[in-house]
């Protein structure tokens, strides 16, 4: 009996030992998998962090940066703003205008006024590189408000006087809303040409903005969702190769009507300066345009009051009824909400109508002369 017990005890001991070994082996395997998983997760986070971080800007005038070839002013925060003067000499001008260029453009993409109009009306027009574009320094604190303050400072540095006119196209047209909000006392008049709209402005009826938004290319709908809800992913989204990103940034013409494509020949001169537009890095110009333009604004343009209650100036909004980049339905709603805006809707016109022959002259004459033209 004692021998049997010893055999049972030995068998139990061996079984117990095997269980211990299995348990130890399981703990070792589980612990190793946990450590490997942790390392992989940390590695993924490091990769993800690097992927969403834009490289530093290539600053104009720095040892390894692009050269400075334009006239520039130094702003309040130390940044430089590049500009280009057009028209009659400033000291001989009757009208002084600041032009604000659009998306993926620069100071050379100026309103194409005729030399005859410049001389006839005595117009001095200055265009400038918005922050991060061309030879203007990037603004790390750029907002809807900051560009309006840059414009005011540009006017002061160039001695344009207490009041001046502003005209903006597309994304530059959107900047005009900020001028009307933050520097209305400096304006003699303002014109918005095919201004980009923000689908998240509170005053838009949900069904109207949703319908207009749904008519955009699917890739642009996703791009705008990213920049609005996850702006920190903007650089990654517009540089990754898994999904299509912003069609306009990629120069995709599918969303342009035939009327716009017919005007392409007028862009031939851009080849001489096209590389300069985003030479500091796309995040600091076109990506920031998206973040600011479609982010959460500090104000709603449809809450603005008439800056010229005594008709001492005027605000004009020009738009093409076939514009697919900035839906006309939303411009019509803005015009209804702000009856003091002089709304001009052009039939059979797209987004680029302002460069058609004679169109720029008509737009400026309406602003400067009004009913007197």
Short mmCIF file of C-alpha atoms in Angstrom, two decimals:
data_model
loop_
_atom_site.label_atom_id
_atom_site.label_comp_id
_atom_site.label_asym_id
_atom_site.label_seq_id
_atom_site.Cartn_x
_atom_site.Cartn_y
_atom_site.Cartn_z
CA UNK A 1 0.00 0.00 0.00
CA UNK A 2 2.82 2.31 0.88
CA UNK A 3 4.44 1.59 -2.49
CA UNK A 4 1.25 2.47 -4.30
CA UNK A 5 1.03 5.73 -2.42
CA UNK A 6 4.61 6.54 -3.34
CA UNK A 7 3.82 5.90 -7.03
CA UNK A 8 0.73 8.10 -6.86
CA UNK A 9 2.71 10.83 -5.14
CA UNK A 10 5.45 10.66 -7.78
CA UNK A 11 2.89 10.79 -10.59
CA UNK A 12 1.16 13.75 -8.94
CA UNK A 13 4.49 15.50 -8.56
CA UNK A 14 5.34 15.01 -12.22
CA UNK A 15 1.87 16.23 -13.23
CA UNK A 16 2.21 19.26 -10.98
CA UNK A 17 5.63 20.00 -12.43
CA UNK A 18 4.28 19.80 -15.96
CA UNK A 19 1.45 22.21 -15.00
CA UNK A 20 3.96 24.60 -13.51
CA UNK A 21 6.07 24.46 -16.65
CA UNK A 22 3.01 25.06 -18.85
CA UNK A 23 1.93 27.93 -16.60
CA UNK A 24 5.41 29.44 -16.65
CA UNK A 25 5.61 28.98 -20.42
CA UNK A 26 2.19 30.64 -20.85
CA UNK A 27 3.20 33.53 -18.62
CA UNK A 28 6.45 33.90 -20.56
CA UNK A 29 4.67 33.84 -23.93
CA UNK A 30 1.95 36.26 -22.77
CA UNK A 31 4.53 38.60 -21.29
CA UNK A 32 6.61 38.54 -24.47
CA UNK A 33 3.55 39.21 -26.67
CA UNK A 34 2.54 42.09 -24.39
CA UNK A 35 6.00 43.65 -24.64
CA UNK A 36 6.13 43.23 -28.42
CA UNK A 37 2.65 44.71 -28.76
CA UNK A 38 3.63 47.66 -26.60
CA UNK A 39 6.75 48.28 -28.68
CA UNK A 40 4.76 48.05 -31.93
CA UNK A 41 2.07 50.40 -30.56
CA UNK A 42 4.67 52.94 -29.47
CA UNK A 43 6.33 52.60 -32.87
CA UNK A 44 2.98 53.19 -34.58
CA UNK A 45 2.35 56.28 -32.46
CA UNK A 46 5.79 57.62 -33.32
CA UNK A 47 5.17 57.00 -37.03
CA UNK A 48 1.71 58.56 -36.84
CA UNK A 49 3.08 61.62 -35.03
CA UNK A 50 5.76 62.07 -37.67
CA UNK A 51 3.22 61.56 -40.48
CA UNK A 52 0.95 64.38 -39.30
CA UNK A 53 3.78 66.86 -38.66
CA UNK A 54 4.55 69.15 -41.61
CA UNK A 55 8.21 69.94 -42.26
CA UNK A 56 9.31 73.45 -41.23
CA UNK A 57 8.74 76.17 -43.82
CA UNK A 58 11.48 77.04 -46.28
CA UNK A 59 11.79 80.70 -45.27
CA UNK A 60 12.54 83.18 -48.01
CA UNK A 61 15.85 84.92 -47.52
CA UNK A 62 17.20 82.27 -45.13
CA UNK A 63 20.50 80.48 -45.97
CA UNK A 64 18.74 77.44 -47.46
CA UNK A 65 15.51 79.14 -48.44
CA UNK A 66 14.24 80.74 -51.67
CA UNK A 67 15.62 84.17 -52.56
CA UNK A 68 13.72 87.39 -51.90
CA UNK A 69 12.93 89.05 -55.23
CA UNK A 70 9.97 91.27 -54.32
CA UNK A 71 9.26 94.36 -52.28
CA UNK A 72 8.29 93.44 -48.71
CA UNK A 73 7.12 95.13 -45.53
CA UNK A 74 7.82 93.98 -41.98
CA UNK A 75 4.69 93.34 -39.92
CA UNK A 76 3.97 93.87 -36.23
CA UNK A 77 5.03 90.33 -35.29
CA UNK A 78 8.24 90.31 -37.33
CA UNK A 79 6.82 88.52 -40.39
CA UNK A 80 7.40 89.88 -43.89
CA UNK A 81 4.64 90.50 -46.43
CA UNK A 82 5.56 90.59 -50.13
CA UNK A 83 3.63 92.91 -52.44
CA UNK A 84 3.43 94.12 -56.03
CA UNK A 85 2.30 97.57 -57.17
CA UNK A 86 0.18 98.05 -60.29
CA UNK A 87 -1.42 100.97 -62.10
CA UNK A 88 -0.62 104.65 -61.76
CA UNK A 89 1.92 105.94 -59.22
CA UNK A 90 0.52 105.95 -55.72
CA UNK A 91 0.94 109.69 -55.19
CA UNK A 92 -1.07 110.38 -58.38
CA UNK A 93 -3.87 107.89 -57.70
CA UNK A 94 -7.47 108.85 -57.11
CA UNK A 95 -8.45 105.32 -56.05
CA UNK A 96 -6.29 102.93 -54.04
CA UNK A 97 -7.19 99.25 -54.07
CA UNK A 98 -5.77 96.21 -52.27
CA UNK A 99 -6.36 92.96 -54.16
CA UNK A 100 -6.45 89.62 -52.31
CA UNK A 101 -5.58 86.57 -54.41
CA UNK A 102 -7.25 83.18 -54.21
CA UNK A 103 -6.27 79.60 -53.39
CA UNK A 104 -2.93 78.34 -54.75
CA UNK A 105 -2.05 81.78 -56.12
CA UNK A 106 0.19 84.74 -55.33
CA UNK A 107 0.71 88.48 -55.81
CA UNK A 108 1.26 87.98 -59.56
CA UNK A 109 -2.29 86.65 -59.94
CA UNK A 110 -3.67 90.15 -59.88
CA UNK A 111 -7.00 91.47 -61.14
CA UNK A 112 -6.45 91.88 -64.93
CA UNK A 113 -7.46 95.51 -65.37
CA UNK A 114 -6.85 97.25 -68.67
CA UNK A 115 -4.18 99.92 -68.84
CA UNK A 116 -6.88 102.25 -70.19
CA UNK A 117 -8.94 101.89 -67.00
CA UNK A 118 -5.92 102.39 -64.76
CA UNK A 119 -5.20 105.68 -66.51
CA UNK A 120 -8.78 106.86 -66.99
CA UNK A 121 -9.78 106.48 -63.33
CA UNK A 122 -6.36 106.96 -61.75
CA UNK A 123 -6.17 103.57 -60.05
CA UNK A 124 -3.32 102.34 -57.90
CA UNK A 125 -3.71 98.63 -57.14
CA UNK A 126 -1.45 96.63 -54.82
CA UNK A 127 -1.54 92.85 -54.65
CA UNK A 128 0.27 90.85 -51.98
CA UNK A 129 1.22 87.29 -51.12
CA UNK A 130 -1.05 86.06 -48.38
CA UNK A 131 0.84 84.44 -45.45
CA UNK A 132 2.92 81.43 -46.51
CA UNK A 133 2.41 82.08 -50.23
CA UNK A 134 5.15 83.31 -52.57
CA UNK A 135 7.59 85.40 -50.56
CA UNK A 136 5.41 86.27 -47.56
CA UNK A 137 6.39 84.57 -44.33
CA UNK A 138 4.07 81.91 -42.94
CA UNK A 139 1.86 82.86 -40.00
CA UNK A 140 1.75 80.09 -37.35
CA UNK A 141 -1.17 81.90 -35.69
CA UNK A 142 -3.13 82.52 -38.86
CA UNK A 143 -6.88 82.98 -38.40
CA UNK A 144 -9.84 84.59 -40.12
CA UNK A 145 -8.98 87.79 -38.26
CA UNK A 146 -5.20 87.89 -38.75
CA UNK A 147 -5.19 88.42 -42.53
CA UNK A 148 -7.54 91.41 -42.19
CA UNK A 149 -5.08 92.94 -39.73
CA UNK A 150 -2.23 92.20 -42.15
CA UNK A 151 -4.13 94.11 -44.84
CA UNK A 152 -4.63 97.08 -42.54
CA UNK A 153 -0.93 97.12 -41.70
CA UNK A 154 0.03 96.84 -45.37
CA UNK A 155 -2.12 99.90 -46.09
CA UNK A 156 -0.46 101.83 -43.27
CA UNK A 157 3.09 100.85 -44.27
CA UNK A 158 2.39 101.92 -47.87
CA UNK A 159 0.67 105.16 -46.79
CA UNK A 160 -2.60 104.41 -48.58
CA UNK A 161 -4.50 106.80 -46.34
CA UNK A 162 -7.29 106.38 -43.83
CA UNK A 163 -9.53 104.51 -46.28
CA UNK A 164 -8.94 102.19 -49.21
CA UNK A 165 -10.82 99.66 -51.35
CA UNK A 166 -10.49 95.88 -51.08
CA UNK A 167 -11.26 93.27 -53.74
CA UNK A 168 -10.83 89.55 -53.22
CA UNK A 169 -11.25 86.51 -55.43
CA UNK A 170 -12.30 83.00 -54.32
CA UNK A 171 -10.46 82.23 -51.06
CA UNK A 172 -9.32 85.85 -51.15
CA UNK A 173 -12.98 86.84 -51.49
CA UNK A 174 -13.64 85.01 -48.25
CA UNK A 175 -11.05 87.28 -46.60
CA UNK A 176 -13.24 90.27 -47.48
CA UNK A 177 -15.77 89.07 -44.87
CA UNK A 178 -13.02 89.41 -42.27
CA UNK A 179 -12.21 92.92 -43.49
CA UNK A 180 -15.89 93.88 -43.14
CA UNK A 181 -15.87 92.46 -39.61
CA UNK A 182 -12.54 93.68 -38.22
CA UNK A 183 -11.52 96.79 -40.21
CA UNK A 184 -14.77 98.27 -41.62
CA UNK A 185 -13.68 101.77 -40.56
CA UNK A 186 -10.75 101.54 -43.00
CA UNK A 187 -12.80 100.60 -46.05
CA UNK A 188 -13.99 102.89 -48.83
CA UNK A 189 -15.68 99.94 -50.54
CA UNK A 190 -15.35 96.19 -51.02
CA UNK A 191 -15.95 93.55 -53.69
CA UNK A 192 -16.15 89.79 -53.31
CA UNK A 193 -15.58 87.81 -56.52
CA UNK A 194 -16.78 84.18 -56.41
CA UNK A 195 -16.01 84.02 -52.68
CA UNK A 196 -15.52 80.61 -51.08
CA UNK A 197 -18.18 79.81 -48.50
CA UNK A 198 -17.81 77.88 -45.26
CA UNK A 199 -20.52 75.20 -45.08
CA UNK A 200 -20.43 75.41 -41.28
CA UNK A 201 -21.39 79.08 -40.95
CA UNK A 202 -24.26 78.93 -38.41
CA UNK A 203 -26.80 80.99 -40.34
CA UNK A 204 -27.02 78.58 -43.26
CA UNK A 205 -30.12 76.37 -43.04
CA UNK A 206 -28.91 72.80 -42.50
CA UNK A 207 -30.76 71.43 -45.52
CA UNK A 208 -29.37 74.15 -47.81
CA UNK A 209 -25.73 73.75 -46.80
CA UNK A 210 -26.05 69.96 -46.83
CA UNK A 211 -27.45 69.98 -50.35
CA UNK A 212 -24.69 72.30 -51.60
CA UNK A 213 -22.03 70.25 -49.81
CA UNK A 214 -23.27 67.01 -51.35
CA UNK A 215 -22.71 68.41 -54.85
CA UNK A 216 -18.96 68.65 -54.28
CA UNK A 217 -16.68 65.86 -55.44
CA UNK A 218 -16.60 63.04 -52.87
CA UNK A 219 -12.87 63.53 -52.29
CA UNK A 220 -13.46 67.22 -51.53
CA UNK A 221 -16.27 66.38 -49.12
CA UNK A 222 -13.86 64.16 -47.18
CA UNK A 223 -11.11 66.78 -47.32
CA UNK A 224 -13.39 69.42 -45.84
CA UNK A 225 -14.56 67.03 -43.12
CA UNK A 226 -10.95 66.41 -42.15
CA UNK A 227 -9.95 70.09 -42.03
CA UNK A 228 -13.10 71.06 -40.11
CA UNK A 229 -13.28 68.27 -37.55
CA UNK A 230 -9.63 67.11 -37.39
CA UNK A 231 -7.45 70.03 -38.57
CA UNK A 232 -4.37 68.36 -37.08
CA UNK A 233 -4.73 65.67 -39.78
CA UNK A 234 -4.74 68.16 -42.67
CA UNK A 235 -1.10 67.74 -43.66
CA UNK A 236 -1.29 63.94 -43.56
CA UNK A 237 -4.59 63.80 -45.47
CA UNK A 238 -3.27 65.97 -48.28
CA UNK A 239 0.05 64.13 -48.61
CA UNK A 240 -0.99 60.47 -48.16
CA UNK A 241 -1.46 58.24 -51.20
CA UNK A 242 -4.22 55.94 -49.94
CA UNK A 243 -7.20 58.21 -50.69
CA UNK A 244 -7.70 61.12 -53.11
CA UNK A 245 -7.41 64.50 -51.37
CA UNK A 246 -8.35 68.07 -52.35
CA UNK A 247 -9.14 68.21 -56.09
CA UNK A 248 -8.32 71.92 -56.40
CA UNK A 249 -4.91 71.46 -54.78
CA UNK A 250 -4.29 68.56 -57.17
CA UNK A 251 -5.31 70.74 -60.16
CA UNK A 252 -8.14 68.35 -60.99
CA UNK A 253 -10.43 70.11 -63.48
CA UNK A 254 -13.41 67.74 -63.21
CA UNK A 255 -15.29 70.22 -61.05
CA UNK A 256 -14.85 73.10 -63.49
CA UNK A 257 -17.58 73.85 -66.06
CA UNK A 258 -16.71 74.30 -69.75
CA UNK A 259 -16.93 78.07 -69.33
CA UNK A 260 -13.94 77.97 -66.96
CA UNK A 261 -11.92 75.62 -69.14
CA UNK A 262 -12.32 77.97 -72.08
CA UNK A 263 -10.36 80.57 -70.10
CA UNK A 264 -7.31 78.35 -69.48
CA UNK A 265 -5.27 80.10 -72.18
CA UNK A 266 -5.24 83.21 -70.02
CA UNK A 267 -3.16 81.34 -67.41
CA UNK A 268 -0.16 80.72 -69.69
CA UNK A 269 1.86 83.47 -67.99
CA UNK A 270 1.62 81.59 -64.67
CA UNK A 271 4.28 79.14 -65.82
CA UNK A 272 6.96 81.75 -65.13
CA UNK A 273 6.10 82.01 -61.43
CA UNK A 274 4.03 78.91 -60.65
CA UNK A 275 6.83 77.21 -58.68
CA UNK A 276 7.14 80.27 -56.46
CA UNK A 277 3.55 80.03 -55.19
CA UNK A 278 4.08 77.12 -52.76
CA UNK A 279 7.88 77.23 -52.51
CA UNK A 280 7.81 77.52 -48.71
CA UNK A 281 5.88 74.26 -48.29
CA UNK A 282 2.24 73.54 -49.11
CA UNK A 283 1.16 73.23 -45.49
CA UNK A 284 1.90 76.92 -44.89
CA UNK A 285 -0.27 78.18 -47.74
CA UNK A 286 -2.88 75.91 -49.34
CA UNK A 287 -3.31 73.60 -46.32
CA UNK A 288 -3.68 76.55 -43.96
CA UNK A 289 -6.15 78.09 -46.40
CA UNK A 290 -8.32 75.00 -45.94
CA UNK A 291 -7.95 74.97 -42.15
CA UNK A 292 -8.85 78.65 -41.77
CA UNK A 293 -11.44 78.80 -44.55
CA UNK A 294 -13.43 75.78 -43.40
CA UNK A 295 -12.70 75.81 -39.69
CA UNK A 296 -14.77 77.29 -36.88
CA UNK A 297 -14.98 81.05 -37.31
CA UNK A 298 -15.20 83.63 -34.55
CA UNK A 299 -18.11 85.30 -36.34
CA UNK A 300 -20.85 84.56 -38.85
CA UNK A 301 -20.68 86.79 -41.96
CA UNK A 302 -24.47 86.83 -42.14
CA UNK A 303 -24.55 88.68 -38.81
CA UNK A 304 -22.56 91.61 -40.22
CA UNK A 305 -24.06 95.07 -40.37
CA UNK A 306 -23.85 97.47 -43.29
CA UNK A 307 -20.48 99.27 -43.01
CA UNK A 308 -21.83 102.09 -45.18
CA UNK A 309 -25.20 103.07 -43.66
CA UNK A 310 -25.06 106.50 -45.32
CA UNK A 311 -24.14 105.11 -48.76
CA UNK A 312 -20.64 106.55 -48.51
CA UNK A 313 -19.38 103.28 -49.97
CA UNK A 314 -20.70 99.96 -51.22
CA UNK A 315 -20.14 96.20 -50.99
CA UNK A 316 -20.51 94.04 -54.10
CA UNK A 317 -20.68 90.28 -54.53
CA UNK A 318 -20.17 88.83 -58.01
CA UNK A 319 -20.89 85.16 -58.74
CA UNK A 320 -21.40 82.81 -61.66
CA UNK A 321 -24.51 80.64 -61.70
CA UNK A 322 -22.49 77.62 -62.92
CA UNK A 323 -19.82 77.84 -60.23
CA UNK A 324 -19.24 74.32 -58.88
CA UNK A 325 -16.49 75.23 -56.41
CA UNK A 326 -18.56 77.74 -54.47
CA UNK A 327 -22.28 76.88 -54.85
CA UNK A 328 -24.46 79.71 -56.09
CA UNK A 329 -27.36 78.63 -53.84
CA UNK A 330 -25.38 79.69 -50.77
CA UNK A 331 -24.41 83.03 -52.33
CA UNK A 332 -28.08 83.74 -53.06
CA UNK A 333 -28.93 83.02 -49.45
CA UNK A 334 -26.20 85.38 -48.22
CA UNK A 335 -27.51 88.11 -50.53
CA UNK A 336 -31.01 87.64 -49.12
CA UNK A 337 -29.75 87.83 -45.53
CA UNK A 338 -27.64 90.91 -46.26
CA UNK A 339 -29.77 93.15 -48.50
CA UNK A 340 -27.20 95.94 -48.34
CA UNK A 341 -24.88 93.85 -50.51
CA UNK A 342 -25.15 94.58 -54.24
CA UNK A 343 -25.41 91.09 -55.68
CA UNK A 344 -24.42 90.44 -59.31
CA UNK A 345 -25.18 86.94 -60.59
CA UNK A 346 -23.78 86.16 -64.02
CA UNK A 347 -25.58 83.70 -66.30
CA UNK A 348 -23.58 80.86 -67.87
CA UNK A 349 -20.49 81.80 -65.86
CA UNK A 350 -18.29 79.55 -63.73
CA UNK A 351 -15.71 80.30 -61.03
CA UNK A 352 -13.08 82.03 -63.17
CA UNK A 353 -15.33 84.54 -64.97
CA UNK A 354 -13.41 87.56 -63.68
CA UNK A 355 -10.52 86.97 -66.12
CA UNK A 356 -12.76 87.01 -69.18
CA UNK A 357 -12.14 89.98 -71.47
CA UNK A 358 -13.51 93.22 -69.99
CA UNK A 359 -14.94 91.57 -66.89
CA UNK A 360 -12.38 92.92 -64.41
CA UNK A 361 -12.92 96.46 -65.71
CA UNK A 362 -16.70 96.13 -65.25
CA UNK A 363 -16.27 94.83 -61.69
CA UNK A 364 -13.98 97.69 -60.66
CA UNK A 365 -16.10 100.36 -62.34
CA UNK A 366 -19.16 99.14 -60.43
CA UNK A 367 -17.24 99.44 -57.17
CA UNK A 368 -15.65 102.82 -57.80
CA UNK A 369 -18.33 104.58 -59.82
CA UNK A 370 -21.51 102.76 -58.86
CA UNK A 371 -24.54 104.28 -60.51
CA UNK A 372 -22.33 106.94 -62.13
CA UNK A 373 -20.79 104.47 -64.62
#
